[in-house]
């Protein structure tokens, strides 16, 4: 497996590859969620490129950019075992210059939910992905449904700028107890972890209500909130899959989304109905 730090080197490597390239962008601290993206990329492509880049522009000044888990050595071992061909881990200074155009995510979708308390977060996400897409030039790029809003906005950017990239949505990977895997789970002690389980319980309760015939959003959200008494809820939302707020859901078009703090650890989870 190649480890590439320089953008120039990656671009020149990419020019030498004529077969199908799959790309998995990550911020590292790899877990089984990332691995499932890599596995899918491995099956569907000749070459798999994994990027590891903790992107400063998607963190707000008060967020955990400095303390975000960085585990490069372990990540490289995991990537090697998973059959990644190239790990691309560029330096922040090489990725950004002082003055540069940015991708601005559409306000109506990027400033609700994840973007409401994190204004500008998705501008940072899309800007770095635009750079990475141009450097890596993948045929297929793999994104987790766990970050549903991000996935929607990435697809929207690819469509808007006519980027010749197939975006592949990948299912959410959970621990056996239901907790969605996240690099931030390592911040949780055992008591906090027990509280964190309420997110997946709330999603299950919401979906069961829908299966029993409930269609009214207010009622489904209320059922979900009942399971979330031990965490500090940021939002609990039932939406259409195109991120439109609705009063009544239609089955197969619905997303249940939760963001909540367990003490100061912010967790997100969702369920696609
Ligand atoms: P991150 O390193 O957190 O930026 O995540 C990199 C990619 O992995 C994103 O596309 C995430 O949606 C995806 N991902 C993170 N956690 C999970 C999970 N539990 N299941 C599936 N995909 C995930």
PDB file of C-alpha atoms and ligand atoms in Angstrom:
ATOM      1  CA  UNK A   1       0.000   0.000   0.000  1.00  0.00           C
ATOM      2  CA  UNK A   2       1.229   3.471  -0.927  1.00  0.00           C
ATOM      3  CA  UNK A   3       1.094   6.338   1.566  1.00  0.00           C
ATOM      4  CA  UNK A   4       1.025   9.665  -0.193  1.00  0.00           C
ATOM      5  CA  UNK A   5       1.313  13.007   1.571  1.00  0.00           C
ATOM      6  CA  UNK A   6       1.954  15.315  -1.334  1.00  0.00           C
ATOM      7  CA  UNK A   7      -0.853  16.486  -3.609  1.00  0.00           C
ATOM      8  CA  UNK A   8       1.504  16.609  -6.571  1.00  0.00           C
ATOM      9  CA  UNK A   9       2.507  12.977  -6.024  1.00  0.00           C
ATOM     10  CA  UNK A  10      -1.118  11.867  -5.808  1.00  0.00           C
ATOM     11  CA  UNK A  11      -2.010  13.721  -9.001  1.00  0.00           C
ATOM     12  CA  UNK A  12       0.894  12.146 -10.827  1.00  0.00           C
ATOM     13  CA  UNK A  13       0.018   8.659  -9.466  1.00  0.00           C
ATOM     14  CA  UNK A  14      -3.596   9.177 -10.544  1.00  0.00           C
ATOM     15  CA  UNK A  15      -2.488  10.016 -14.089  1.00  0.00           C
ATOM     16  CA  UNK A  16      -0.804   6.612 -14.276  1.00  0.00           C
ATOM     17  CA  UNK A  17      -4.014   4.769 -13.336  1.00  0.00           C
ATOM     18  CA  UNK A  18      -6.321   3.945 -16.215  1.00  0.00           C
ATOM     19  CA  UNK A  19      -8.638   1.517 -14.430  1.00  0.00           C
ATOM     20  CA  UNK A  20     -11.633   2.217 -12.163  1.00  0.00           C
ATOM     21  CA  UNK A  21     -10.922   4.245  -9.033  1.00  0.00           C
ATOM     22  CA  UNK A  22     -13.005   4.181  -5.849  1.00  0.00           C
ATOM     23  CA  UNK A  23     -12.521   6.904  -3.252  1.00  0.00           C
ATOM     24  CA  UNK A  24     -13.315   6.872   0.467  1.00  0.00           C
ATOM     25  CA  UNK A  25     -12.853  10.283   2.106  1.00  0.00           C
ATOM     26  CA  UNK A  26     -12.439  10.175   5.910  1.00  0.00           C
ATOM     27  CA  UNK A  27     -11.048  12.107   8.832  1.00  0.00           C
ATOM     28  CA  UNK A  28      -9.282   9.002  10.113  1.00  0.00           C
ATOM     29  CA  UNK A  29      -9.599   7.225  13.479  1.00  0.00           C
ATOM     30  CA  UNK A  30     -10.943   4.407  11.346  1.00  0.00           C
ATOM     31  CA  UNK A  31     -13.629   2.063  12.659  1.00  0.00           C
ATOM     32  CA  UNK A  32     -15.906  -0.574  11.161  1.00  0.00           C
ATOM     33  CA  UNK A  33     -18.151   2.127   9.677  1.00  0.00           C
ATOM     34  CA  UNK A  34     -15.258   3.373   7.554  1.00  0.00           C
ATOM     35  CA  UNK A  35     -14.277  -0.242   6.839  1.00  0.00           C
ATOM     36  CA  UNK A  36     -17.660  -1.004   5.343  1.00  0.00           C
ATOM     37  CA  UNK A  37     -17.170   1.891   2.894  1.00  0.00           C
ATOM     38  CA  UNK A  38     -13.701   0.583   2.021  1.00  0.00           C
ATOM     39  CA  UNK A  39     -15.040  -2.966   1.526  1.00  0.00           C
ATOM     40  CA  UNK A  40     -17.736  -1.746  -0.838  1.00  0.00           C
ATOM     41  CA  UNK A  41     -15.161   0.328  -2.728  1.00  0.00           C
ATOM     42  CA  UNK A  42     -12.845  -2.698  -2.901  1.00  0.00           C
ATOM     43  CA  UNK A  43     -15.555  -4.804  -4.547  1.00  0.00           C
ATOM     44  CA  UNK A  44     -16.627  -2.181  -7.082  1.00  0.00           C
ATOM     45  CA  UNK A  45     -13.257  -0.743  -8.222  1.00  0.00           C
ATOM     46  CA  UNK A  46      -9.770  -1.722  -9.373  1.00  0.00           C
ATOM     47  CA  UNK A  47      -8.002   0.855  -7.221  1.00  0.00           C
ATOM     48  CA  UNK A  48      -9.147   2.128  -3.808  1.00  0.00           C
ATOM     49  CA  UNK A  49      -7.896   5.469  -2.545  1.00  0.00           C
ATOM     50  CA  UNK A  50      -8.616   6.403   1.076  1.00  0.00           C
ATOM     51  CA  UNK A  51      -8.056   9.950   2.261  1.00  0.00           C
ATOM     52  CA  UNK A  52      -7.343  10.794   5.871  1.00  0.00           C
ATOM     53  CA  UNK A  53      -7.643  14.495   6.490  1.00  0.00           C
ATOM     54  CA  UNK A  54      -9.007  16.244   9.561  1.00  0.00           C
ATOM     55  CA  UNK A  55     -10.418  19.205   7.707  1.00  0.00           C
ATOM     56  CA  UNK A  56     -10.113  22.428   9.729  1.00  0.00           C
ATOM     57  CA  UNK A  57     -12.662  24.386   7.681  1.00  0.00           C
ATOM     58  CA  UNK A  58     -15.574  22.181   8.735  1.00  0.00           C
ATOM     59  CA  UNK A  59     -14.936  22.741  12.454  1.00  0.00           C
ATOM     60  CA  UNK A  60     -16.241  25.844  14.172  1.00  0.00           C
ATOM     61  CA  UNK A  61     -13.792  27.752  16.385  1.00  0.00           C
ATOM     62  CA  UNK A  62     -15.268  26.255  19.586  1.00  0.00           C
ATOM     63  CA  UNK A  63     -15.279  22.672  18.251  1.00  0.00           C
ATOM     64  CA  UNK A  64     -12.909  19.744  18.752  1.00  0.00           C
ATOM     65  CA  UNK A  65     -10.554  20.244  15.771  1.00  0.00           C
ATOM     66  CA  UNK A  66      -7.432  20.155  17.966  1.00  0.00           C
ATOM     67  CA  UNK A  67      -8.561  17.222  20.081  1.00  0.00           C
ATOM     68  CA  UNK A  68     -10.232  15.248  17.244  1.00  0.00           C
ATOM     69  CA  UNK A  69      -8.805  11.695  17.469  1.00  0.00           C
ATOM     70  CA  UNK A  70      -5.766  11.245  15.232  1.00  0.00           C
ATOM     71  CA  UNK A  71      -4.520   7.672  14.903  1.00  0.00           C
ATOM     72  CA  UNK A  72      -2.445   7.578  11.780  1.00  0.00           C
ATOM     73  CA  UNK A  73      -0.388   4.502  12.635  1.00  0.00           C
ATOM     74  CA  UNK A  74      -3.421   2.353  13.481  1.00  0.00           C
ATOM     75  CA  UNK A  75      -5.297   3.741  10.468  1.00  0.00           C
ATOM     76  CA  UNK A  76      -2.503   2.710   8.132  1.00  0.00           C
ATOM     77  CA  UNK A  77      -2.550  -0.838   9.526  1.00  0.00           C
ATOM     78  CA  UNK A  78      -6.338  -1.031   9.130  1.00  0.00           C
ATOM     79  CA  UNK A  79      -6.181   0.360   5.592  1.00  0.00           C
ATOM     80  CA  UNK A  80      -3.461  -2.127   4.622  1.00  0.00           C
ATOM     81  CA  UNK A  81      -5.480  -5.068   5.947  1.00  0.00           C
ATOM     82  CA  UNK A  82      -8.607  -3.794   4.196  1.00  0.00           C
ATOM     83  CA  UNK A  83      -6.844  -3.814   0.824  1.00  0.00           C
ATOM     84  CA  UNK A  84      -6.626  -0.067   0.270  1.00  0.00           C
ATOM     85  CA  UNK A  85      -4.179   0.765  -2.546  1.00  0.00           C
ATOM     86  CA  UNK A  86      -3.343   4.330  -1.559  1.00  0.00           C
ATOM     87  CA  UNK A  87      -3.758   6.313   1.633  1.00  0.00           C
ATOM     88  CA  UNK A  88      -3.744  10.009   0.839  1.00  0.00           C
ATOM     89  CA  UNK A  89      -3.007  12.058   3.954  1.00  0.00           C
ATOM     90  CA  UNK A  90      -2.215  15.607   2.871  1.00  0.00           C
ATOM     91  CA  UNK A  91      -0.914  18.365   5.064  1.00  0.00           C
ATOM     92  CA  UNK A  92      -3.307  21.195   5.998  1.00  0.00           C
ATOM     93  CA  UNK A  93      -0.933  23.820   4.610  1.00  0.00           C
ATOM     94  CA  UNK A  94      -0.811  22.090   1.257  1.00  0.00           C
ATOM     95  CA  UNK A  95      -4.579  21.752   1.036  1.00  0.00           C
ATOM     96  CA  UNK A  96      -5.400  25.373   1.799  1.00  0.00           C
ATOM     97  CA  UNK A  97      -4.004  28.729   0.830  1.00  0.00           C
ATOM     98  CA  UNK A  98      -4.897  32.060   2.395  1.00  0.00           C
ATOM     99  CA  UNK A  99      -7.140  33.349  -0.350  1.00  0.00           C
ATOM    100  CA  UNK A 100      -9.257  30.961  -2.307  1.00  0.00           C
ATOM    101  CA  UNK A 101     -12.806  30.551  -3.594  1.00  0.00           C
ATOM    102  CA  UNK A 102     -15.047  28.375  -1.462  1.00  0.00           C
ATOM    103  CA  UNK A 103     -17.987  26.163  -2.211  1.00  0.00           C
ATOM    104  CA  UNK A 104     -21.032  27.632  -0.481  1.00  0.00           C
ATOM    105  CA  UNK A 105     -23.587  24.995   0.435  1.00  0.00           C
ATOM    106  CA  UNK A 106     -27.228  25.922  -0.297  1.00  0.00           C
ATOM    107  CA  UNK A 107     -28.497  27.966   2.652  1.00  0.00           C
ATOM    108  CA  UNK A 108     -31.895  26.333   3.016  1.00  0.00           C
ATOM    109  CA  UNK A 109     -30.474  22.858   3.540  1.00  0.00           C
ATOM    110  CA  UNK A 110     -27.034  23.626   4.982  1.00  0.00           C
ATOM    111  CA  UNK A 111     -28.285  25.865   7.802  1.00  0.00           C
ATOM    112  CA  UNK A 112     -30.846  23.496   9.284  1.00  0.00           C
ATOM    113  CA  UNK A 113     -30.191  20.485  11.540  1.00  0.00           C
ATOM    114  CA  UNK A 114     -26.403  19.874  11.502  1.00  0.00           C
ATOM    115  CA  UNK A 115     -25.861  23.323  10.026  1.00  0.00           C
ATOM    116  CA  UNK A 116     -28.028  25.242  12.475  1.00  0.00           C
ATOM    117  CA  UNK A 117     -25.640  25.119  15.399  1.00  0.00           C
ATOM    118  CA  UNK A 118     -22.680  24.688  13.084  1.00  0.00           C
ATOM    119  CA  UNK A 119     -23.082  27.528  10.564  1.00  0.00           C
ATOM    120  CA  UNK A 120     -20.568  27.169   7.748  1.00  0.00           C
ATOM    121  CA  UNK A 121     -19.824  23.536   8.583  1.00  0.00           C
ATOM    122  CA  UNK A 122     -21.111  22.271   5.242  1.00  0.00           C
ATOM    123  CA  UNK A 123     -19.288  24.998   3.305  1.00  0.00           C
ATOM    124  CA  UNK A 124     -16.115  23.499   4.780  1.00  0.00           C
ATOM    125  CA  UNK A 125     -17.190  19.935   3.980  1.00  0.00           C
ATOM    126  CA  UNK A 126     -18.072  20.713   0.359  1.00  0.00           C
ATOM    127  CA  UNK A 127     -14.982  22.870  -0.197  1.00  0.00           C
ATOM    128  CA  UNK A 128     -12.600  20.143   0.922  1.00  0.00           C
ATOM    129  CA  UNK A 129     -14.473  17.484  -1.031  1.00  0.00           C
ATOM    130  CA  UNK A 130     -14.340  19.626  -4.174  1.00  0.00           C
ATOM    131  CA  UNK A 131     -10.540  19.746  -3.769  1.00  0.00           C
ATOM    132  CA  UNK A 132     -10.277  16.030  -3.001  1.00  0.00           C
ATOM    133  CA  UNK A 133     -12.524  15.067  -5.920  1.00  0.00           C
ATOM    134  CA  UNK A 134     -10.324  17.063  -8.296  1.00  0.00           C
ATOM    135  CA  UNK A 135      -7.125  15.571  -6.938  1.00  0.00           C
ATOM    136  CA  UNK A 136      -8.342  11.955  -6.783  1.00  0.00           C
ATOM    137  CA  UNK A 137     -10.696  12.014  -9.812  1.00  0.00           C
ATOM    138  CA  UNK A 138     -12.616   8.942  -8.641  1.00  0.00           C
ATOM    139  CA  UNK A 139     -15.218   7.061 -10.659  1.00  0.00           C
ATOM    140  CA  UNK A 140     -17.042   6.128  -7.450  1.00  0.00           C
ATOM    141  CA  UNK A 141     -16.994   7.919  -4.071  1.00  0.00           C
ATOM    142  CA  UNK A 142     -18.337   6.289  -0.920  1.00  0.00           C
ATOM    143  CA  UNK A 143     -20.277   8.096   1.822  1.00  0.00           C
ATOM    144  CA  UNK A 144     -22.051   6.813   4.920  1.00  0.00           C
ATOM    145  CA  UNK A 145     -25.780   7.334   5.369  1.00  0.00           C
ATOM    146  CA  UNK A 146     -24.877   8.136   8.971  1.00  0.00           C
ATOM    147  CA  UNK A 147     -24.126  11.667   7.763  1.00  0.00           C
ATOM    148  CA  UNK A 148     -27.382  11.883   5.846  1.00  0.00           C
ATOM    149  CA  UNK A 149     -27.391  15.645   5.378  1.00  0.00           C
ATOM    150  CA  UNK A 150     -23.783  15.581   4.184  1.00  0.00           C
ATOM    151  CA  UNK A 151     -24.609  12.808   1.733  1.00  0.00           C
ATOM    152  CA  UNK A 152     -27.532  14.833   0.356  1.00  0.00           C
ATOM    153  CA  UNK A 153     -25.405  17.963  -0.027  1.00  0.00           C
ATOM    154  CA  UNK A 154     -22.532  16.070  -1.664  1.00  0.00           C
ATOM    155  CA  UNK A 155     -24.892  14.535  -4.230  1.00  0.00           C
ATOM    156  CA  UNK A 156     -26.347  18.006  -4.788  1.00  0.00           C
ATOM    157  CA  UNK A 157     -22.851  19.471  -5.384  1.00  0.00           C
ATOM    158  CA  UNK A 158     -21.894  16.672  -7.783  1.00  0.00           C
ATOM    159  CA  UNK A 159     -25.105  17.258  -9.759  1.00  0.00           C
ATOM    160  CA  UNK A 160     -24.750  21.053  -9.705  1.00  0.00           C
ATOM    161  CA  UNK A 161     -21.150  21.116 -10.916  1.00  0.00           C
ATOM    162  CA  UNK A 162     -21.594  18.162 -13.307  1.00  0.00           C
ATOM    163  CA  UNK A 163     -18.795  16.250 -11.623  1.00  0.00           C
ATOM    164  CA  UNK A 164     -18.403  12.860 -13.327  1.00  0.00           C
ATOM    165  CA  UNK A 165     -18.484  10.953 -10.031  1.00  0.00           C
ATOM    166  CA  UNK A 166     -20.908   8.287  -8.903  1.00  0.00           C
ATOM    167  CA  UNK A 167     -21.784   8.843  -5.242  1.00  0.00           C
ATOM    168  CA  UNK A 168     -22.395   5.546  -3.449  1.00  0.00           C
ATOM    169  CA  UNK A 169     -24.449   5.762  -0.223  1.00  0.00           C
ATOM    170  CA  UNK A 170     -23.438   3.136   2.358  1.00  0.00           C
ATOM    171  CA  UNK A 171     -25.518   1.729   5.225  1.00  0.00           C
ATOM    172  CA  UNK A 172     -24.941   2.788   8.828  1.00  0.00           C
ATOM    173  CA  UNK A 173     -22.773   0.343  10.762  1.00  0.00           C
ATOM    174  CA  UNK A 174     -23.677  -0.150  14.424  1.00  0.00           C
ATOM    175  CA  UNK A 175     -22.220  -1.928  17.415  1.00  0.00           C
ATOM    176  CA  UNK A 176     -24.128  -5.002  18.600  1.00  0.00           C
ATOM    177  CA  UNK A 177     -25.974  -2.842  21.152  1.00  0.00           C
ATOM    178  CA  UNK A 178     -27.245  -0.506  18.435  1.00  0.00           C
ATOM    179  CA  UNK A 179     -24.880   2.449  18.901  1.00  0.00           C
ATOM    180  CA  UNK A 180     -23.911   3.854  15.504  1.00  0.00           C
ATOM    181  CA  UNK A 181     -20.136   3.717  15.114  1.00  0.00           C
ATOM    182  CA  UNK A 182     -18.412   7.083  15.252  1.00  0.00           C
ATOM    183  CA  UNK A 183     -14.849   8.251  15.782  1.00  0.00           C
ATOM    184  CA  UNK A 184     -16.241  10.320  18.656  1.00  0.00           C
ATOM    185  CA  UNK A 185     -17.525   7.242  20.552  1.00  0.00           C
ATOM    186  CA  UNK A 186     -14.083   6.895  22.133  1.00  0.00           C
ATOM    187  CA  UNK A 187     -14.881  10.009  24.196  1.00  0.00           C
ATOM    188  CA  UNK A 188     -17.689   8.068  25.959  1.00  0.00           C
ATOM    189  CA  UNK A 189     -17.141   6.291  29.273  1.00  0.00           C
ATOM    190  CA  UNK A 190     -19.376   3.297  30.108  1.00  0.00           C
ATOM    191  CA  UNK A 191     -22.125   5.384  31.760  1.00  0.00           C
ATOM    192  CA  UNK A 192     -22.189   7.854  28.893  1.00  0.00           C
ATOM    193  CA  UNK A 193     -22.241   5.005  26.397  1.00  0.00           C
ATOM    194  CA  UNK A 194     -25.337   3.582  28.091  1.00  0.00           C
ATOM    195  CA  UNK A 195     -27.031   6.973  27.697  1.00  0.00           C
ATOM    196  CA  UNK A 196     -25.894   7.196  24.073  1.00  0.00           C
ATOM    197  CA  UNK A 197     -27.856   4.035  23.292  1.00  0.00           C
ATOM    198  CA  UNK A 198     -31.053   6.040  23.687  1.00  0.00           C
ATOM    199  CA  UNK A 199     -30.486   7.550  20.230  1.00  0.00           C
ATOM    200  CA  UNK A 200     -30.866   4.216  18.454  1.00  0.00           C
ATOM    201  CA  UNK A 201     -33.736   3.271  20.794  1.00  0.00           C
ATOM    202  CA  UNK A 202     -35.560   6.498  19.881  1.00  0.00           C
ATOM    203  CA  UNK A 203     -35.099   5.776  16.174  1.00  0.00           C
ATOM    204  CA  UNK A 204     -36.406   2.243  16.645  1.00  0.00           C
ATOM    205  CA  UNK A 205     -39.452   3.504  18.559  1.00  0.00           C
ATOM    206  CA  UNK A 206     -40.143   6.102  15.867  1.00  0.00           C
ATOM    207  CA  UNK A 207     -39.925   3.536  13.090  1.00  0.00           C
ATOM    208  CA  UNK A 208     -42.136   1.090  14.998  1.00  0.00           C
ATOM    209  CA  UNK A 209     -44.782   3.781  15.344  1.00  0.00           C
ATOM    210  CA  UNK A 210     -44.593   4.339  11.588  1.00  0.00           C
ATOM    211  CA  UNK A 211     -44.870   0.599  10.949  1.00  0.00           C
ATOM    212  CA  UNK A 212     -47.996   0.584  13.103  1.00  0.00           C
ATOM    213  CA  UNK A 213     -49.498   3.277  10.887  1.00  0.00           C
ATOM    214  CA  UNK A 214     -48.560   6.610  12.482  1.00  0.00           C
ATOM    215  CA  UNK A 215     -47.974   9.248   9.796  1.00  0.00           C
ATOM    216  CA  UNK A 216     -48.178  12.490  11.755  1.00  0.00           C
ATOM    217  CA  UNK A 217     -44.708  13.980  12.211  1.00  0.00           C
ATOM    218  CA  UNK A 218     -45.439  15.730  15.528  1.00  0.00           C
ATOM    219  CA  UNK A 219     -46.594  12.459  17.051  1.00  0.00           C
ATOM    220  CA  UNK A 220     -43.637  10.447  15.754  1.00  0.00           C
ATOM    221  CA  UNK A 221     -41.211  13.069  17.064  1.00  0.00           C
ATOM    222  CA  UNK A 222     -42.923  13.001  20.463  1.00  0.00           C
ATOM    223  CA  UNK A 223     -42.550   9.217  20.659  1.00  0.00           C
ATOM    224  CA  UNK A 224     -38.856   9.544  19.793  1.00  0.00           C
ATOM    225  CA  UNK A 225     -38.261  12.296  22.378  1.00  0.00           C
ATOM    226  CA  UNK A 226     -39.668  10.078  25.130  1.00  0.00           C
ATOM    227  CA  UNK A 227     -36.658   7.776  24.748  1.00  0.00           C
ATOM    228  CA  UNK A 228     -34.221  10.701  24.896  1.00  0.00           C
ATOM    229  CA  UNK A 229     -34.751  11.950  28.444  1.00  0.00           C
ATOM    230  CA  UNK A 230     -31.206  11.195  29.586  1.00  0.00           C
ATOM    231  CA  UNK A 231     -29.456  13.110  26.827  1.00  0.00           C
ATOM    232  CA  UNK A 232     -29.551  16.742  25.789  1.00  0.00           C
ATOM    233  CA  UNK A 233     -31.416  16.786  22.518  1.00  0.00           C
ATOM    234  CA  UNK A 234     -30.178  19.133  19.807  1.00  0.00           C
ATOM    235  CA  UNK A 235     -32.825  18.067  17.303  1.00  0.00           C
ATOM    236  CA  UNK A 236     -35.248  15.235  16.686  1.00  0.00           C
ATOM    237  CA  UNK A 237     -36.726  15.453  13.222  1.00  0.00           C
ATOM    238  CA  UNK A 238     -38.819  13.493  10.809  1.00  0.00           C
ATOM    239  CA  UNK A 239     -38.254  14.728   7.263  1.00  0.00           C
ATOM    240  CA  UNK A 240     -38.682  13.763   3.674  1.00  0.00           C
ATOM    241  CA  UNK A 241     -35.487  12.349   2.156  1.00  0.00           C
ATOM    242  CA  UNK A 242     -34.910  15.558   0.224  1.00  0.00           C
ATOM    243  CA  UNK A 243     -34.686  17.411   3.537  1.00  0.00           C
ATOM    244  CA  UNK A 244     -38.074  19.097   3.293  1.00  0.00           C
ATOM    245  CA  UNK A 245     -40.059  19.535   6.498  1.00  0.00           C
ATOM    246  CA  UNK A 246     -43.428  17.820   6.215  1.00  0.00           C
ATOM    247  CA  UNK A 247     -46.425  17.407   8.510  1.00  0.00           C
ATOM    248  CA  UNK A 248     -47.280  13.913   7.332  1.00  0.00           C
ATOM    249  CA  UNK A 249     -44.812  11.378   6.072  1.00  0.00           C
ATOM    250  CA  UNK A 250     -45.079   9.106   3.099  1.00  0.00           C
ATOM    251  CA  UNK A 251     -43.562   5.711   3.567  1.00  0.00           C
ATOM    252  CA  UNK A 252     -40.242   4.956   1.718  1.00  0.00           C
ATOM    253  CA  UNK A 253     -39.480   8.688   1.518  1.00  0.00           C
ATOM    254  CA  UNK A 254     -38.702   9.411   5.132  1.00  0.00           C
ATOM    255  CA  UNK A 255     -35.720  10.113   7.314  1.00  0.00           C
ATOM    256  CA  UNK A 256     -35.712  10.078  11.111  1.00  0.00           C
ATOM    257  CA  UNK A 257     -32.811  12.165  12.426  1.00  0.00           C
ATOM    258  CA  UNK A 258     -31.413  12.818  15.886  1.00  0.00           C
ATOM    259  CA  UNK A 259     -28.541  14.869  17.241  1.00  0.00           C
ATOM    260  CA  UNK A 260     -27.926  14.900  20.973  1.00  0.00           C
ATOM    261  CA  UNK A 261     -25.247  15.629  23.505  1.00  0.00           C
ATOM    262  CA  UNK A 262     -24.188  13.045  26.053  1.00  0.00           C
ATOM    263  CA  UNK A 263     -22.536  15.463  28.449  1.00  0.00           C
ATOM    264  CA  UNK A 264     -20.317  17.336  25.994  1.00  0.00           C
ATOM    265  CA  UNK A 265     -20.058  14.631  23.330  1.00  0.00           C
ATOM    266  CA  UNK A 266     -22.242  15.385  20.326  1.00  0.00           C
ATOM    267  CA  UNK A 267     -23.686  12.325  18.602  1.00  0.00           C
ATOM    268  CA  UNK A 268     -25.857  11.932  15.519  1.00  0.00           C
ATOM    269  CA  UNK A 269     -27.871   9.033  14.236  1.00  0.00           C
ATOM    270  CA  UNK A 270     -30.634   8.451  11.732  1.00  0.00           C
ATOM    271  CA  UNK A 271     -32.891   5.903  10.150  1.00  0.00           C
ATOM    272  CA  UNK A 272     -34.041   5.724   6.534  1.00  0.00           C
ATOM    273  CA  UNK A 273     -37.629   4.552   6.142  1.00  0.00           C
TER     274      UNK A 273
HETATM  275  P1  LIG B   1     -15.627  10.755   9.030  1.00  0.00           P
HETATM  276  O1  LIG B   1     -14.275  10.165   9.183  1.00  0.00           O
HETATM  277  O2  LIG B   1     -16.391  10.856  10.313  1.00  0.00           O
HETATM  278  O3  LIG B   1     -15.624  12.040   8.253  1.00  0.00           O
HETATM  279  O4  LIG B   1     -16.459   9.738   8.154  1.00  0.00           O
HETATM  280  C1  LIG B   1     -16.014   9.332   6.891  1.00  0.00           C
HETATM  281  C2  LIG B   1     -17.106   8.599   6.190  1.00  0.00           C
HETATM  282  O5  LIG B   1     -17.472   7.439   6.950  1.00  0.00           O
HETATM  283  C3  LIG B   1     -18.395   9.441   6.020  1.00  0.00           C
HETATM  284  O6  LIG B   1     -18.926   9.201   4.726  1.00  0.00           O
HETATM  285  C4  LIG B   1     -19.280   8.885   7.096  1.00  0.00           C
HETATM  286  O7  LIG B   1     -20.662   9.032   6.799  1.00  0.00           O
HETATM  287  C5  LIG B   1     -18.881   7.419   7.119  1.00  0.00           C
HETATM  288  N1  LIG B   1     -19.243   6.814   8.387  1.00  0.00           N
HETATM  289  C6  LIG B   1     -18.911   7.244   9.634  1.00  0.00           C
HETATM  290  N2  LIG B   1     -19.484   6.452  10.567  1.00  0.00           N
HETATM  291  C7  LIG B   1     -20.200   5.530   9.897  1.00  0.00           C
HETATM  292  C8  LIG B   1     -21.026   4.433  10.294  1.00  0.00           C
HETATM  293  N3  LIG B   1     -21.237   4.140  11.569  1.00  0.00           N
HETATM  294  N4  LIG B   1     -21.598   3.685   9.326  1.00  0.00           N
HETATM  295  C9  LIG B   1     -21.404   3.979   8.011  1.00  0.00           C
HETATM  296  N5  LIG B   1     -20.637   4.985   7.570  1.00  0.00           N
HETATM  297  C10 LIG B   1     -20.049   5.753   8.497  1.00  0.00           C
END
